[in-house]
Tab-separated table of C-alpha atoms in Angstrom:
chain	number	residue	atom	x	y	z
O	21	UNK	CA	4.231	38.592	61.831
O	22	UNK	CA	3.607	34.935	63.418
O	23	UNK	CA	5.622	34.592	66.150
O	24	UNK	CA	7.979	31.315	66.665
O	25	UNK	CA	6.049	28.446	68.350
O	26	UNK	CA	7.522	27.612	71.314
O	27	UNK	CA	7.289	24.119	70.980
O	28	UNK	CA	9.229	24.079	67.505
O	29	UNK	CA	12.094	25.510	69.676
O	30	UNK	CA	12.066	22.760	72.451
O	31	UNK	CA	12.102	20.247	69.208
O	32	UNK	CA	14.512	22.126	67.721
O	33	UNK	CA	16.799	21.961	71.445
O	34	UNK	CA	15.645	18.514	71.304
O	35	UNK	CA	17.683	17.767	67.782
O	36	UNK	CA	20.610	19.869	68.755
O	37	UNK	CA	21.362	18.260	72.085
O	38	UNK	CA	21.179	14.671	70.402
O	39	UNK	CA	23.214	15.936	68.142
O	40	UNK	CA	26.080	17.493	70.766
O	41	UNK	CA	24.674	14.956	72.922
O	42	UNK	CA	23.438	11.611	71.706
O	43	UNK	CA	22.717	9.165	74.568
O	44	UNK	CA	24.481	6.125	74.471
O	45	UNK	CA	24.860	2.519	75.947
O	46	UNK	CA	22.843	1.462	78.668
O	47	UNK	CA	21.068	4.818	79.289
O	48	UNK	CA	19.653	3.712	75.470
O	49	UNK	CA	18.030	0.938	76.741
O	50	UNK	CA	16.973	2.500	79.689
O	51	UNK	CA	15.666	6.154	77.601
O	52	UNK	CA	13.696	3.761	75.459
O	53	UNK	CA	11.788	1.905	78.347
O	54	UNK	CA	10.959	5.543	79.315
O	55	UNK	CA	9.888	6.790	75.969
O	56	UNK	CA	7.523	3.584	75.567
O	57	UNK	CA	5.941	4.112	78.702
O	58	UNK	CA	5.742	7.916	77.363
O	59	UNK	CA	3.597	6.754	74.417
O	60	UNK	CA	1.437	4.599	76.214
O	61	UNK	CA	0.817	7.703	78.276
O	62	UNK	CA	0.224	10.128	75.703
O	63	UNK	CA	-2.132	7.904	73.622
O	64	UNK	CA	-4.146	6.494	77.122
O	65	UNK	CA	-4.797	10.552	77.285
O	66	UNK	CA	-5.951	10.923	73.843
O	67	UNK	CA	-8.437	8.414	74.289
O	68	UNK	CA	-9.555	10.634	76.954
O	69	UNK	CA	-10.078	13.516	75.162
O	70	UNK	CA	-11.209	12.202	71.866
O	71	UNK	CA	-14.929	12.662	72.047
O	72	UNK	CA	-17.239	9.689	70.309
O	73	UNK	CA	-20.323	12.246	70.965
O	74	UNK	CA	-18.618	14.646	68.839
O	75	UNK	CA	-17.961	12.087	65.676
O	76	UNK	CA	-21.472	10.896	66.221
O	77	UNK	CA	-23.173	14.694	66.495
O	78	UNK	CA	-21.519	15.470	62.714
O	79	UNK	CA	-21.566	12.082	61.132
O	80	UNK	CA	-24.357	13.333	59.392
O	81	UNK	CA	-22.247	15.383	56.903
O	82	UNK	CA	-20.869	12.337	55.744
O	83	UNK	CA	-19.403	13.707	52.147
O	84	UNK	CA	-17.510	16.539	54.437
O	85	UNK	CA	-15.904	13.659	56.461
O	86	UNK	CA	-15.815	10.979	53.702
O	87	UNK	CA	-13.442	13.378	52.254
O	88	UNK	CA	-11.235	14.478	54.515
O	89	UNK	CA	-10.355	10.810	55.436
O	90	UNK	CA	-9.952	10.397	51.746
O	91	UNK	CA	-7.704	13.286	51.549
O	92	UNK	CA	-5.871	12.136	54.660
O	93	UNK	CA	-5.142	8.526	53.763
O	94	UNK	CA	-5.524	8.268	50.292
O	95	UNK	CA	-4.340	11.512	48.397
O	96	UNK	CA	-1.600	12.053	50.777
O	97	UNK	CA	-0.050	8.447	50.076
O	98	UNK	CA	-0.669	8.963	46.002
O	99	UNK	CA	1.322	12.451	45.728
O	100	UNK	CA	3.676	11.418	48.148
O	101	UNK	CA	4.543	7.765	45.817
O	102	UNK	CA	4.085	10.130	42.978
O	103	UNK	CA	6.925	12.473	44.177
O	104	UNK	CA	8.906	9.821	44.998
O	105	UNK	CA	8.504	8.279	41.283
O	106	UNK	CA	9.284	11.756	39.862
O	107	UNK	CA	12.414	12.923	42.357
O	108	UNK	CA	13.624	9.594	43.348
O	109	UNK	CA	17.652	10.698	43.082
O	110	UNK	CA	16.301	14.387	45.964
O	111	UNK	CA	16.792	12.370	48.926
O	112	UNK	CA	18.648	9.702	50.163
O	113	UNK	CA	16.483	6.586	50.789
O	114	UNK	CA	15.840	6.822	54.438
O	115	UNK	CA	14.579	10.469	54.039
O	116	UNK	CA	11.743	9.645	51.378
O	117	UNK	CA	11.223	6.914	53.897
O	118	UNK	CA	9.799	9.463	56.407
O	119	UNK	CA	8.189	11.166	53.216
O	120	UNK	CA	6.031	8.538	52.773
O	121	UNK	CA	5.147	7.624	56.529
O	122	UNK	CA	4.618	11.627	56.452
O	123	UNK	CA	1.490	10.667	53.653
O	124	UNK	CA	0.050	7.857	56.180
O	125	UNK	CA	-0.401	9.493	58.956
O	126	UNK	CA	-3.958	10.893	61.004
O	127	UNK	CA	-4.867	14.776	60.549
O	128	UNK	CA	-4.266	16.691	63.691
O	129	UNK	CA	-6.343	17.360	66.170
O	130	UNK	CA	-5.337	20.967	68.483
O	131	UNK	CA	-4.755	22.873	65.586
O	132	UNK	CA	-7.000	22.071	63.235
O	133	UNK	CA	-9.932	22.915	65.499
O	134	UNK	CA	-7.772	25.789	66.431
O	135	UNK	CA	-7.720	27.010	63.055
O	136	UNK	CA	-11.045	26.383	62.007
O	137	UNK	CA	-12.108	28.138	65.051
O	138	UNK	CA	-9.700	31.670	64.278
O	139	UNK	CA	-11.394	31.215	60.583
O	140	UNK	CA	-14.623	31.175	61.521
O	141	UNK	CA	-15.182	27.753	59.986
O	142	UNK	CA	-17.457	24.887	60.918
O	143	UNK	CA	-15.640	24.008	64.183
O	144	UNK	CA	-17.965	21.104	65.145
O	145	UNK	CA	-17.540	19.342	62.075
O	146	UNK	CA	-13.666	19.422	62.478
O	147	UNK	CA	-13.702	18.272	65.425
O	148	UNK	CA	-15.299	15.421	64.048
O	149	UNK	CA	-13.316	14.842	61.192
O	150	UNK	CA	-9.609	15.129	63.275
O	151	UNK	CA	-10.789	13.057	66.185
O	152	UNK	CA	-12.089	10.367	63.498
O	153	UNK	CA	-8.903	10.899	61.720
O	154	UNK	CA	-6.984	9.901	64.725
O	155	UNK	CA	-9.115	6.724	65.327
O	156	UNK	CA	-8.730	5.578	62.143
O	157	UNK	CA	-5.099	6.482	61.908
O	158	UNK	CA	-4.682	3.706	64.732
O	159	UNK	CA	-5.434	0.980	62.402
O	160	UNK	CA	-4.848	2.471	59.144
O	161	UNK	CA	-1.486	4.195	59.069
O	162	UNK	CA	0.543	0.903	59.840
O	163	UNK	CA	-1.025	-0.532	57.391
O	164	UNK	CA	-0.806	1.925	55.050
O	165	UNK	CA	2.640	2.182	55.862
O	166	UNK	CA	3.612	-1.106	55.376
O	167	UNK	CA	1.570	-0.982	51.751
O	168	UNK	CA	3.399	2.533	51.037
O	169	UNK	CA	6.749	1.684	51.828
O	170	UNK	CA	6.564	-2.126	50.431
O	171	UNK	CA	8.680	-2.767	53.843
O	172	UNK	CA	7.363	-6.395	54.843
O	173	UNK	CA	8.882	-5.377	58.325
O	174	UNK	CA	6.411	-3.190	59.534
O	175	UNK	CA	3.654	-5.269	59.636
O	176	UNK	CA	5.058	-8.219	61.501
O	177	UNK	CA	4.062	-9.806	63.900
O	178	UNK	CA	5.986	-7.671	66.455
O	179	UNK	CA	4.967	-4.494	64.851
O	180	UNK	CA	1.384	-5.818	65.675
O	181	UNK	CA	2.341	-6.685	69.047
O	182	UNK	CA	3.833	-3.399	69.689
O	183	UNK	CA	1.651	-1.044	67.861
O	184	UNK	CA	-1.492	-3.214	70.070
O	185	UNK	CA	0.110	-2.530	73.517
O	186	UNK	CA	1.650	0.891	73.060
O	187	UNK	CA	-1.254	2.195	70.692
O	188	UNK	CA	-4.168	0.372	70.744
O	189	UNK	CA	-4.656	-0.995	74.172
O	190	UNK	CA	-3.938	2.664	76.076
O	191	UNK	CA	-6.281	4.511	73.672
O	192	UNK	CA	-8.888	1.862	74.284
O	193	UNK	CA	-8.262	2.212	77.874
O	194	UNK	CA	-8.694	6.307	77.788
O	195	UNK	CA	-12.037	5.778	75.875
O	196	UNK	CA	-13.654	3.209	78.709
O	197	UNK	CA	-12.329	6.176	81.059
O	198	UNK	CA	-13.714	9.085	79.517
O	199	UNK	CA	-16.815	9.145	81.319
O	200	UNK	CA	-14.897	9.221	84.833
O	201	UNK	CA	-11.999	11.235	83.909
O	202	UNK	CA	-12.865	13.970	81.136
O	203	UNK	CA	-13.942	16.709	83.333
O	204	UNK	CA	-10.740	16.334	85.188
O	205	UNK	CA	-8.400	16.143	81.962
O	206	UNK	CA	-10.476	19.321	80.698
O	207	UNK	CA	-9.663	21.458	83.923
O	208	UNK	CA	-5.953	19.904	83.374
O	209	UNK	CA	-5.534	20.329	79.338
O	210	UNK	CA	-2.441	22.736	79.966
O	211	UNK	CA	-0.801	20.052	82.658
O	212	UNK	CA	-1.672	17.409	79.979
O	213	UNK	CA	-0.617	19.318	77.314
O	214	UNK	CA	2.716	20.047	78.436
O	215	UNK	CA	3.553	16.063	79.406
O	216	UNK	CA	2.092	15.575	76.098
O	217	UNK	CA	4.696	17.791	74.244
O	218	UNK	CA	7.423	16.704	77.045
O	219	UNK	CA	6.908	12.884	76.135
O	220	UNK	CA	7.402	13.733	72.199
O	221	UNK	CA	10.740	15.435	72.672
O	222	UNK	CA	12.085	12.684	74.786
O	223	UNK	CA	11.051	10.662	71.680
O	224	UNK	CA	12.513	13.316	69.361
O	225	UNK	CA	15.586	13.150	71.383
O	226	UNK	CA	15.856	9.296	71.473
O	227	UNK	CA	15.240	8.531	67.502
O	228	UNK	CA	17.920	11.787	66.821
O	229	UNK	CA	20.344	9.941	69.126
O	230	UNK	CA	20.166	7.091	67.322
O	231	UNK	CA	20.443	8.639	63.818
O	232	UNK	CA	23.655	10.682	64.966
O	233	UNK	CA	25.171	7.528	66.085
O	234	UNK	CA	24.242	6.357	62.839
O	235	UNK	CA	25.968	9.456	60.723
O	236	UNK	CA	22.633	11.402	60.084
O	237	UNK	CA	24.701	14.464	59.943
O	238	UNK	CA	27.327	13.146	57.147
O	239	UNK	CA	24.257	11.366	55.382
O	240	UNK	CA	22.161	14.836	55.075
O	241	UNK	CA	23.832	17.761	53.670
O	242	UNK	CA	22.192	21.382	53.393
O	243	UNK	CA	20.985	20.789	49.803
O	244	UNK	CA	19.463	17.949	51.403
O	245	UNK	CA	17.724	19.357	54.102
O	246	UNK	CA	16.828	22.513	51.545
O	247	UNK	CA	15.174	19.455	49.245
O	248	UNK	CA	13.184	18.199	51.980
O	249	UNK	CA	12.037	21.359	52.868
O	250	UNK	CA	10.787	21.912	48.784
O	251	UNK	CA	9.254	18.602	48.795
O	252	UNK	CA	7.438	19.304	52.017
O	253	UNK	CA	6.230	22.734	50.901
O	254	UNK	CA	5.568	21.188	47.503
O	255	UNK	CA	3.254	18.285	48.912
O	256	UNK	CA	1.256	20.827	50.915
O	257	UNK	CA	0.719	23.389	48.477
O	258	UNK	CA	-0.454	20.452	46.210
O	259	UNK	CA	-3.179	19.249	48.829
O	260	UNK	CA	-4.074	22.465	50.235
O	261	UNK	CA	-4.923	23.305	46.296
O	262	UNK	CA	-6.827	20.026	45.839
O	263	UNK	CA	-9.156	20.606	49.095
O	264	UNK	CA	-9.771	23.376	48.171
O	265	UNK	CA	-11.350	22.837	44.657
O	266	UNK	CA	-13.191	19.707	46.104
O	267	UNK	CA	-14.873	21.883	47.907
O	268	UNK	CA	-16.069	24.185	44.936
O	269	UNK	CA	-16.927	21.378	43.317
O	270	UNK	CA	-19.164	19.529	45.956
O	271	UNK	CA	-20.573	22.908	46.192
O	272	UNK	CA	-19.821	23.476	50.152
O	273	UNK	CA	-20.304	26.426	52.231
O	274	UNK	CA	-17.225	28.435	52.703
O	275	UNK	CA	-17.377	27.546	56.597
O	276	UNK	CA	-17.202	23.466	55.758
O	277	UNK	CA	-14.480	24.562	53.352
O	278	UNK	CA	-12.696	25.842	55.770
O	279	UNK	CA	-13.218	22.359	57.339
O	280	UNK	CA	-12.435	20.210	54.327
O	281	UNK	CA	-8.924	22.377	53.599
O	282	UNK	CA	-7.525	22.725	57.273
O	283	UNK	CA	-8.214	19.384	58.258
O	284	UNK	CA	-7.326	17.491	54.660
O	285	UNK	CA	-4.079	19.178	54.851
O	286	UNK	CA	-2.817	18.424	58.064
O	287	UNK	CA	-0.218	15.983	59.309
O	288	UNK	CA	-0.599	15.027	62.936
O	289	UNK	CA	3.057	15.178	65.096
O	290	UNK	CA	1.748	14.051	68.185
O	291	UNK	CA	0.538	10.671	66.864
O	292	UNK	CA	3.358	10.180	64.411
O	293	UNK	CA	6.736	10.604	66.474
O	294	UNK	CA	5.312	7.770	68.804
O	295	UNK	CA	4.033	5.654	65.331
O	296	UNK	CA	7.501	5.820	64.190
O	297	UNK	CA	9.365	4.796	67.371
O	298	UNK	CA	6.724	1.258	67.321
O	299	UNK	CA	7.034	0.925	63.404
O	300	UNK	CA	11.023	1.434	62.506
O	301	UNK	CA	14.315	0.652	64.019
O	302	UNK	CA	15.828	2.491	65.636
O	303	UNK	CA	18.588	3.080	63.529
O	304	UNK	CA	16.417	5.055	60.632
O	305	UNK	CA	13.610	6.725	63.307
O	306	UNK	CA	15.698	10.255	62.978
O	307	UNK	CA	15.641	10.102	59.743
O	308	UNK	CA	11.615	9.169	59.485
O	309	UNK	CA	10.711	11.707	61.800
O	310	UNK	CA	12.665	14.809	60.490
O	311	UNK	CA	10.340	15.483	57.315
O	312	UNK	CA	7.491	15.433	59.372
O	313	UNK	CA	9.108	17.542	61.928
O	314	UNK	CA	9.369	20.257	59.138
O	315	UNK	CA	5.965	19.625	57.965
O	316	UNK	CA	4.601	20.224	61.030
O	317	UNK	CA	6.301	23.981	61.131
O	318	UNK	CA	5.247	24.603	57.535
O	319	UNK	CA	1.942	23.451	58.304
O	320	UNK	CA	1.108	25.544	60.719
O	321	UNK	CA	2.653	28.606	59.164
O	322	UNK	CA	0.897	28.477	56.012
O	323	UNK	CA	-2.372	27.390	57.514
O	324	UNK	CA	-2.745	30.001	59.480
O	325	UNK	CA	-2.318	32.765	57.024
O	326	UNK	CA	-5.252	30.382	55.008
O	327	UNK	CA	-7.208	31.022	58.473
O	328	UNK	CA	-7.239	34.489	58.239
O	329	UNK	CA	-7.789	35.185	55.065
O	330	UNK	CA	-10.990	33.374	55.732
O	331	UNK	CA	-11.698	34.968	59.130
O	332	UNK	CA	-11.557	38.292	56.940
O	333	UNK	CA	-13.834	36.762	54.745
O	334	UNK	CA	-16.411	35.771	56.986
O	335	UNK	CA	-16.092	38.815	58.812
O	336	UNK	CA	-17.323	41.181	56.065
O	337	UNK	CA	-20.097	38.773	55.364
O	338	UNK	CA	-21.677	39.160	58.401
Protein backbone atom coordinates (compact mmCIF):
# COMPACT_ATOMS: atom_id res chain seq x y z
CA UNK A 1 0.00 0.00 0.00
CA UNK A 2 1.43 3.59 -1.17
CA UNK A 3 2.24 5.38 1.62
CA UNK A 4 0.97 9.21 2.15
CA UNK A 5 3.34 11.72 0.46
CA UNK A 6 4.65 13.86 2.77
CA UNK A 7 4.36 16.81 0.90
CA UNK A 8 0.44 16.36 0.34
CA UNK A 9 0.38 16.64 4.20
CA UNK A 10 2.40 19.97 4.51
CA UNK A 11 -0.26 21.22 1.64
CA UNK A 12 -2.84 19.80 3.35
CA UNK A 13 -1.42 21.83 6.96
CA UNK A 14 -0.98 24.52 4.56
CA UNK A 15 -5.03 24.71 3.73
CA UNK A 16 -6.02 24.04 7.27
CA UNK A 17 -4.01 26.76 8.94
CA UNK A 18 -5.39 29.40 6.31
CA UNK A 19 -8.35 28.18 7.06
CA UNK A 20 -8.06 28.49 11.22
CA UNK A 21 -5.64 31.01 10.31
CA UNK A 22 -5.98 33.25 7.29
CA UNK A 23 -3.44 36.12 7.29
CA UNK A 24 -4.79 39.37 7.16
CA UNK A 25 -4.08 43.18 6.67
CA UNK A 26 -0.76 44.37 6.28
CA UNK A 27 1.02 41.00 6.83
CA UNK A 28 -1.09 40.36 3.23
CA UNK A 29 0.77 42.75 1.57
CA UNK A 30 3.80 41.95 3.13
CA UNK A 31 3.21 37.61 2.65
CA UNK A 32 2.68 38.48 -0.98
CA UNK A 33 6.02 40.46 -1.55
CA UNK A 34 7.48 37.25 -0.01
CA UNK A 35 5.64 34.74 -2.08
CA UNK A 36 6.66 36.77 -5.38
CA UNK A 37 10.11 36.79 -4.54
CA UNK A 38 9.40 32.89 -3.76
CA UNK A 39 8.43 32.35 -7.42
CA UNK A 40 11.07 34.18 -8.90
CA UNK A 41 13.22 31.85 -6.84
CA UNK A 42 11.74 28.69 -7.63
CA UNK A 43 11.50 29.30 -11.42
CA UNK A 44 15.41 31.05 -11.53
CA UNK A 45 16.16 27.25 -10.13
CA UNK A 46 14.25 25.48 -12.69
CA UNK A 47 16.04 27.11 -15.30
CA UNK A 48 18.92 25.61 -13.65
CA UNK A 49 18.02 22.30 -13.76
CA UNK A 50 16.12 22.09 -16.95
CA UNK A 51 18.64 20.59 -19.29
CA UNK A 52 18.61 22.00 -23.19
CA UNK A 53 21.20 18.96 -23.90
CA UNK A 54 18.61 16.66 -22.82
CA UNK A 55 15.62 18.17 -25.21
CA UNK A 56 18.20 18.33 -27.93
CA UNK A 57 19.69 14.48 -27.32
CA UNK A 58 15.76 13.10 -27.90
CA UNK A 59 14.39 15.63 -30.29
CA UNK A 60 14.88 13.10 -32.68
CA UNK A 61 11.73 11.13 -31.66
CA UNK A 62 9.80 13.92 -32.66
CA UNK A 63 6.17 12.01 -33.00
CA UNK A 64 6.89 10.78 -29.16
CA UNK A 65 7.28 14.49 -28.16
CA UNK A 66 4.95 16.06 -30.79
CA UNK A 67 2.46 14.18 -28.86
CA UNK A 68 2.87 14.58 -25.56
CA UNK A 69 2.83 18.44 -26.03
CA UNK A 70 -0.30 17.77 -27.96
CA UNK A 71 -1.72 15.81 -25.21
CA UNK A 72 -0.54 18.39 -22.70
CA UNK A 73 -1.89 21.57 -24.25
CA UNK A 74 -4.34 20.59 -26.55
CA UNK A 75 -6.38 17.45 -25.34
CA UNK A 76 -6.25 18.55 -21.85
CA UNK A 77 -7.96 22.05 -22.71
CA UNK A 78 -10.69 20.11 -25.17
CA UNK A 79 -11.98 17.51 -22.39
CA UNK A 80 -11.66 19.92 -19.83
CA UNK A 81 -14.20 22.74 -22.10
CA UNK A 82 -15.97 19.58 -22.96
CA UNK A 83 -16.72 18.73 -19.26
CA UNK A 84 -17.48 21.98 -18.56
CA UNK A 85 -20.18 22.07 -21.57
CA UNK A 86 -21.59 18.74 -20.28
CA UNK A 87 -21.58 19.44 -16.17
CA UNK A 88 -21.76 23.12 -16.22
CA UNK A 89 -24.46 23.28 -13.02
CA UNK A 90 -21.18 20.46 -10.78
CA UNK A 91 -19.31 23.35 -9.67
CA UNK A 92 -19.67 26.71 -8.84
CA UNK A 93 -17.99 29.04 -11.39
CA UNK A 94 -14.75 29.78 -9.73
CA UNK A 95 -14.06 25.99 -9.25
CA UNK A 96 -14.37 25.02 -13.09
CA UNK A 97 -12.24 28.10 -13.27
CA UNK A 98 -9.26 26.16 -11.78
CA UNK A 99 -10.61 23.13 -13.94
CA UNK A 100 -9.73 24.69 -16.86
CA UNK A 101 -6.32 26.42 -15.81
CA UNK A 102 -5.83 22.64 -14.48
CA UNK A 103 -6.06 21.66 -18.67
CA UNK A 104 -3.35 24.53 -19.52
CA UNK A 105 -0.83 23.79 -17.60
CA UNK A 106 3.08 22.09 -18.38
CA UNK A 107 3.51 18.18 -17.58
CA UNK A 108 5.65 17.63 -14.58
CA UNK A 109 8.92 17.17 -14.39
CA UNK A 110 10.26 14.97 -10.82
CA UNK A 111 7.76 12.53 -11.18
CA UNK A 112 7.32 11.81 -14.42
CA UNK A 113 10.97 10.87 -14.88
CA UNK A 114 10.47 9.24 -11.58
CA UNK A 115 7.90 7.10 -12.87
CA UNK A 116 9.16 6.31 -16.08
CA UNK A 117 12.28 5.36 -14.39
CA UNK A 118 10.35 2.69 -11.56
CA UNK A 119 8.54 1.42 -15.01
CA UNK A 120 11.31 0.75 -16.80
CA UNK A 121 10.30 3.17 -19.54
CA UNK A 122 12.30 5.34 -21.89
CA UNK A 123 13.63 7.71 -19.18
CA UNK A 124 15.69 9.90 -21.57
CA UNK A 125 12.95 10.65 -23.73
CA UNK A 126 10.82 11.90 -20.73
CA UNK A 127 13.05 13.85 -19.63
CA UNK A 128 12.85 15.48 -22.77
CA UNK A 129 9.36 15.72 -23.19
CA UNK A 130 8.63 17.26 -19.28
CA UNK A 131 11.52 19.67 -19.42
CA UNK A 132 10.12 20.84 -23.00
CA UNK A 133 6.76 20.78 -21.49
CA UNK A 134 7.81 23.21 -18.90
CA UNK A 135 9.46 25.60 -21.47
CA UNK A 136 6.70 25.75 -23.46
CA UNK A 137 4.26 25.98 -20.62
CA UNK A 138 6.03 29.49 -19.97
CA UNK A 139 4.56 30.97 -22.99
CA UNK A 140 1.76 28.79 -23.72
CA UNK A 141 -0.34 28.25 -20.62
CA UNK A 142 -1.20 32.08 -20.19
CA UNK A 143 -2.18 32.11 -23.28
CA UNK A 144 -3.99 29.24 -23.35
CA UNK A 145 -5.53 30.32 -20.34
CA UNK A 146 -6.70 33.42 -21.36
CA UNK A 147 -8.20 31.54 -24.76
CA UNK A 148 -9.72 28.72 -22.31
CA UNK A 149 -11.28 30.77 -19.87
CA UNK A 150 -12.44 33.69 -22.44
CA UNK A 151 -11.18 35.99 -19.33
CA UNK A 152 -9.77 39.16 -21.30
CA UNK A 153 -7.99 39.81 -17.85
CA UNK A 154 -5.37 37.46 -17.98
CA UNK A 155 -3.66 38.51 -20.79
CA UNK A 156 -3.26 42.18 -20.06
CA UNK A 157 -0.87 44.05 -20.13
CA UNK A 158 0.00 43.53 -16.42
CA UNK A 159 -0.42 39.86 -16.64
CA UNK A 160 2.41 40.20 -19.31
CA UNK A 161 4.36 42.34 -17.15
CA UNK A 162 4.09 40.05 -14.30
CA UNK A 163 4.18 36.69 -15.83
CA UNK A 164 7.77 38.36 -17.79
CA UNK A 165 9.45 39.33 -14.45
CA UNK A 166 8.30 36.59 -12.11
CA UNK A 167 8.38 33.78 -14.91
CA UNK A 168 10.17 34.53 -17.75
CA UNK A 169 13.05 36.69 -16.80
CA UNK A 170 14.26 34.22 -13.64
CA UNK A 171 13.99 31.09 -15.82
CA UNK A 172 15.97 32.85 -18.49
CA UNK A 173 18.37 33.86 -15.91
CA UNK A 174 18.79 30.02 -14.47
CA UNK A 175 19.40 28.87 -18.13
CA UNK A 176 22.48 31.57 -18.84
CA UNK A 177 23.61 30.05 -15.30
CA UNK A 178 23.45 26.53 -15.87
CA UNK A 179 26.81 26.08 -17.05
CA UNK A 180 28.31 27.71 -13.71
CA UNK A 181 25.87 26.51 -11.29
CA UNK A 182 24.42 22.91 -12.24
CA UNK A 183 26.95 20.81 -10.59
CA UNK A 184 26.33 22.72 -7.46
CA UNK A 185 22.35 22.60 -7.66
CA UNK A 186 22.86 18.71 -8.44
CA UNK A 187 24.95 18.05 -5.15
CA UNK A 188 22.09 20.42 -3.50
CA UNK A 189 18.73 18.90 -5.25
CA UNK A 190 17.38 17.89 -1.65
CA UNK A 191 18.28 21.65 -0.17
CA UNK A 192 16.62 22.91 -3.43
CA UNK A 193 14.00 20.68 -3.31
CA UNK A 194 12.79 21.41 -0.01
CA UNK A 195 12.80 25.55 -0.62
CA UNK A 196 11.15 24.49 -3.70
CA UNK A 197 8.18 22.72 -1.91
CA UNK A 198 8.56 25.42 1.10
CA UNK A 199 7.98 28.41 -1.44
CA UNK A 200 4.68 26.56 -2.89
CA UNK A 201 3.02 26.21 0.49
CA UNK A 202 3.65 29.76 1.41
CA UNK A 203 1.80 30.28 -1.93
CA UNK A 204 -0.77 27.61 -1.01
CA UNK A 205 -1.17 29.35 2.21
CA UNK A 206 -1.48 32.92 0.77
CA UNK A 207 -4.19 32.17 -2.19
CA UNK A 208 -6.24 29.85 0.76
CA UNK A 209 -6.10 32.98 2.94
CA UNK A 210 -7.53 34.92 0.57
CA UNK A 211 -10.33 32.51 -0.49
CA UNK A 212 -11.37 32.03 3.32
CA UNK A 213 -11.63 35.68 3.64
CA UNK A 214 -13.61 35.42 0.67
CA UNK A 215 -16.17 32.51 2.08
CA UNK A 216 -14.45 29.53 0.21
CA UNK A 217 -15.70 27.38 2.94
CA UNK A 218 -19.60 28.49 2.68
CA UNK A 219 -19.11 28.59 -1.25
CA UNK A 220 -17.83 24.73 -1.39
CA UNK A 221 -19.82 22.17 0.30
CA UNK A 222 -18.80 18.33 0.57
CA UNK A 223 -20.84 17.36 -2.53
CA UNK A 224 -18.79 19.95 -3.97
CA UNK A 225 -15.54 19.00 -3.10
CA UNK A 226 -16.77 15.08 -3.77
CA UNK A 227 -17.66 16.59 -7.55
CA UNK A 228 -14.36 17.97 -8.00
CA UNK A 229 -12.78 15.06 -6.94
CA UNK A 230 -15.11 12.89 -9.84
CA UNK A 231 -14.31 15.39 -12.37
CA UNK A 232 -10.63 15.22 -11.58
CA UNK A 233 -10.55 11.42 -11.55
CA UNK A 234 -12.83 11.53 -14.57
CA UNK A 235 -10.43 13.87 -16.71
CA UNK A 236 -7.49 11.60 -15.91
CA UNK A 237 -8.89 8.37 -16.51
CA UNK A 238 -10.06 9.93 -19.88
CA UNK A 239 -6.37 10.99 -20.90
CA UNK A 240 -4.55 8.27 -19.35
CA UNK A 241 -7.01 6.02 -21.76
CA UNK A 242 -6.33 8.23 -24.80
CA UNK A 243 -2.31 8.02 -24.40
CA UNK A 244 -2.49 5.05 -24.14
CA UNK A 245 -4.23 3.94 -27.43
CA UNK A 246 -2.11 6.64 -29.31
CA UNK A 247 0.46 4.74 -28.55
CA UNK A 248 -0.95 1.37 -30.04
CA UNK A 249 -1.81 3.11 -32.77
CA UNK A 250 1.55 4.91 -33.71
CA UNK A 251 2.80 1.52 -33.10
CA UNK A 252 5.42 2.49 -30.13
CA UNK A 253 7.48 0.34 -28.04
CA UNK A 254 6.00 -0.36 -24.71
CA UNK A 255 9.06 1.61 -23.06
CA UNK A 256 8.08 5.07 -25.18
CA UNK A 257 4.56 4.16 -24.10
CA UNK A 258 5.36 4.33 -20.94
CA UNK A 259 6.72 7.78 -21.96
CA UNK A 260 3.79 9.01 -24.01
CA UNK A 261 1.12 7.92 -20.97
CA UNK A 262 3.09 9.19 -17.80
CA UNK A 263 4.10 12.29 -19.20
CA UNK A 264 0.66 13.13 -21.39
CA UNK A 265 -1.16 12.68 -18.24
CA UNK A 266 0.49 14.75 -15.90
CA UNK A 267 -0.33 18.14 -14.43
CA UNK A 268 2.66 20.02 -13.12
CA UNK A 269 2.02 21.69 -9.26
CA UNK A 270 5.17 23.27 -8.98
CA UNK A 271 4.74 25.51 -12.05
CA UNK A 272 1.04 26.05 -11.61
CA UNK A 273 0.51 27.36 -7.89
CA UNK A 274 3.06 30.20 -8.85
CA UNK A 275 1.08 30.61 -12.61
CA UNK A 276 -1.99 31.17 -10.70
CA UNK A 277 -0.77 33.67 -8.07
CA UNK A 278 0.68 36.01 -11.52
CA UNK A 279 -2.56 35.18 -13.61
CA UNK A 280 -5.75 35.67 -11.05
CA UNK A 281 -6.71 37.86 -8.22
CA UNK A 282 -6.33 37.18 -5.45
CA UNK A 283 -9.67 36.84 -4.39
CA UNK A 284 -10.43 33.49 -6.67
CA UNK A 285 -6.49 31.97 -6.46
CA UNK A 286 -7.88 29.34 -3.61
CA UNK A 287 -10.35 28.44 -5.51
CA UNK A 288 -8.05 27.95 -8.92
CA UNK A 289 -5.56 26.12 -7.17
CA UNK A 290 -7.64 23.53 -5.15
CA UNK A 291 -8.58 21.21 -8.26
CA UNK A 292 -5.19 21.02 -9.17
CA UNK A 293 -4.13 20.43 -5.69
CA UNK A 294 -6.31 17.20 -5.86
CA UNK A 295 -5.09 16.35 -9.20
CA UNK A 296 -1.83 16.35 -8.21
CA UNK A 297 -2.63 13.54 -5.30
CA UNK A 298 -4.70 11.52 -7.77
CA UNK A 299 -2.08 11.78 -10.19
CA UNK A 300 0.43 10.40 -8.53
CA UNK A 301 -1.59 7.64 -6.96
CA UNK A 302 -2.92 6.22 -10.00
CA UNK A 303 0.25 6.67 -11.97
CA UNK A 304 2.15 4.82 -10.01
CA UNK A 305 0.13 1.70 -9.85
CA UNK A 306 0.30 2.30 -14.09
CA UNK A 307 4.25 2.22 -13.28
CA UNK A 308 4.27 -0.98 -11.92
CA UNK A 309 2.21 -2.77 -13.76
CA UNK A 310 4.65 -1.92 -16.45
CA UNK A 311 7.81 -2.50 -14.38
CA UNK A 312 6.21 -6.13 -14.04
CA UNK A 313 5.87 -6.15 -17.54
CA UNK A 314 9.18 -5.35 -18.56
CA UNK A 315 10.55 -7.41 -16.00
CA UNK A 316 9.34 -10.78 -17.35
CA UNK A 317 10.43 -9.69 -20.76
CA UNK A 318 13.79 -9.57 -20.04
Amino acid sequence: MRKIDPFLTALICAVLLATVLPCKGNATLILEYVTDACIMVMFFMQGIKLERRAILENMRNWKLQGLVLACTFLLFPVLGVSLHALAPGLLDSNTWLGVLFLCCLPSTVQSSIALTSLANGNVAASICAATLSNIAGIFITPVLVSIVLHTQGVWSAQAITDITVQLLLPFVAGQLFQPILHKWAHRNKKIISITDRSSILLVVYTAFSHAVVEGIWSKLNLQSILSLVAIDVGLLLLVLLITLLLGKACGFPSRDEVSLILCGSKKSLASGVPMANVLFPASIAGFIILPLILYHQIQLFLCTLIARHYHTKHSSDV
